[in-house]
Amino acid sequence: GIWVDSRYRSDLVLSEVKTLLVSAFAFEQRTFGQGVTAAEVTALIQAVDGVQAVNLEALYLTGTTQELKSSLEARLAIWNSETKQALPAQLLLLNSQTDGVSLHLV
């Protein structure tokens, strides 16, 4: 949840938070093998004018249990000598199918 200062319009603050998160976790802003931490997400949200506090409720990979993970790891490309195959690098982005962001006021 997000607590918004009463001097700000809640709808505008939430819109700015969503825009910031979509931008920060866009393909152009991330690198292969770069993880994501709950602290990073919280800091981004708290940097928005009008946000008083944040209670991050979930951070998880698509297809896994919806829970609050302290961090999400992404691997770099590696060679698997047993299977003689390259395992591709991972790039963590917001899930575009679900819009990746769910915000609510507290």
XYZ file of C-alpha atoms in Angstrom:
106
model
C 0.000 0.000 0.000
C 0.955 3.616 -0.478
C 0.235 6.423 1.942
C -0.194 9.751 0.134
C 0.252 13.151 1.760
C -3.169 14.802 2.031
C -1.807 17.914 0.295
C -1.437 15.903 -2.926
C -4.015 14.394 -5.245
C -3.869 10.657 -4.667
C -4.759 9.768 -8.255
C -1.888 11.883 -9.609
C 0.617 10.464 -7.123
C -0.364 6.862 -7.943
C -0.156 7.626 -11.649
C 3.336 9.061 -11.205
C 4.425 6.032 -9.165
C 3.170 3.663 -11.860
C 4.845 5.674 -14.633
C 8.125 5.697 -12.705
C 8.062 1.939 -12.097
C 7.208 1.138 -15.719
C 10.067 3.389 -16.841
C 12.591 2.116 -14.274
C 11.941 -1.506 -15.185
C 11.776 -1.027 -18.955
C 14.033 -3.018 -21.269
C 16.215 0.026 -21.954
C 16.908 0.600 -18.251
C 17.816 -2.936 -17.186
C 20.780 -5.178 -17.912
C 21.018 -8.925 -18.301
C 21.757 -10.620 -14.998
C 20.611 -7.584 -12.979
C 18.503 -8.562 -9.998
C 15.764 -6.545 -8.327
C 15.421 -5.920 -4.606
C 12.416 -4.931 -2.553
C 14.524 -2.044 -1.226
C 15.103 -0.775 -4.784
C 11.376 -0.827 -5.574
C 10.479 0.809 -2.261
C 13.093 3.549 -2.720
C 11.783 4.347 -6.199
C 8.231 4.685 -4.900
C 9.248 6.755 -1.888
C 11.123 9.196 -4.150
C 7.836 10.329 -5.728
C 6.575 13.661 -4.408
C 3.519 13.139 -2.231
C 4.357 9.604 -1.106
C 4.563 9.479 2.681
C 5.143 5.762 3.118
C 5.174 2.461 1.248
C 4.262 -1.040 2.336
C 5.486 -3.274 -0.487
C 3.200 -6.294 -0.357
C 4.525 -8.473 -3.173
C 7.622 -8.911 -5.314
C 7.803 -12.165 -7.235
C 8.578 -13.753 -10.591
C 5.700 -14.489 -12.961
C 4.567 -18.070 -12.528
C 5.625 -18.255 -8.878
C 3.708 -17.697 -5.649
C 2.598 -14.113 -5.112
C 4.651 -13.147 -2.089
C 7.106 -10.523 -0.951
C 10.597 -11.658 -1.836
C 13.470 -9.535 -0.552
C 15.170 -9.935 -3.916
C 14.755 -11.513 -7.322
C 17.842 -12.925 -8.968
C 18.579 -12.924 -12.688
C 21.377 -15.021 -14.089
C 23.964 -14.204 -16.701
C 24.416 -16.547 -19.652
C 26.333 -19.672 -18.691
C 27.595 -22.788 -20.415
C 26.262 -26.067 -19.058
C 29.110 -28.500 -19.621
C 26.938 -31.533 -18.825
C 24.291 -30.809 -21.463
C 26.704 -28.921 -23.735
C 24.199 -26.091 -24.024
C 24.252 -22.413 -23.270
C 21.722 -21.242 -20.714
C 20.531 -17.763 -21.679
C 20.909 -14.679 -19.542
C 17.817 -13.392 -17.800
C 16.389 -9.883 -17.921
C 13.880 -8.932 -15.225
C 11.097 -6.652 -16.477
C 7.564 -5.845 -15.376
C 5.010 -8.355 -16.635
C 3.373 -6.593 -19.580
C 0.466 -9.077 -19.610
C -0.732 -7.965 -16.177
C 0.678 -4.447 -16.403
C 3.146 -5.531 -13.739
C 2.033 -2.969 -11.174
C -0.835 -3.054 -8.719
C -1.168 0.021 -6.507
C -3.620 0.910 -3.787
C -3.981 3.643 -1.218
C -3.802 3.024 2.484
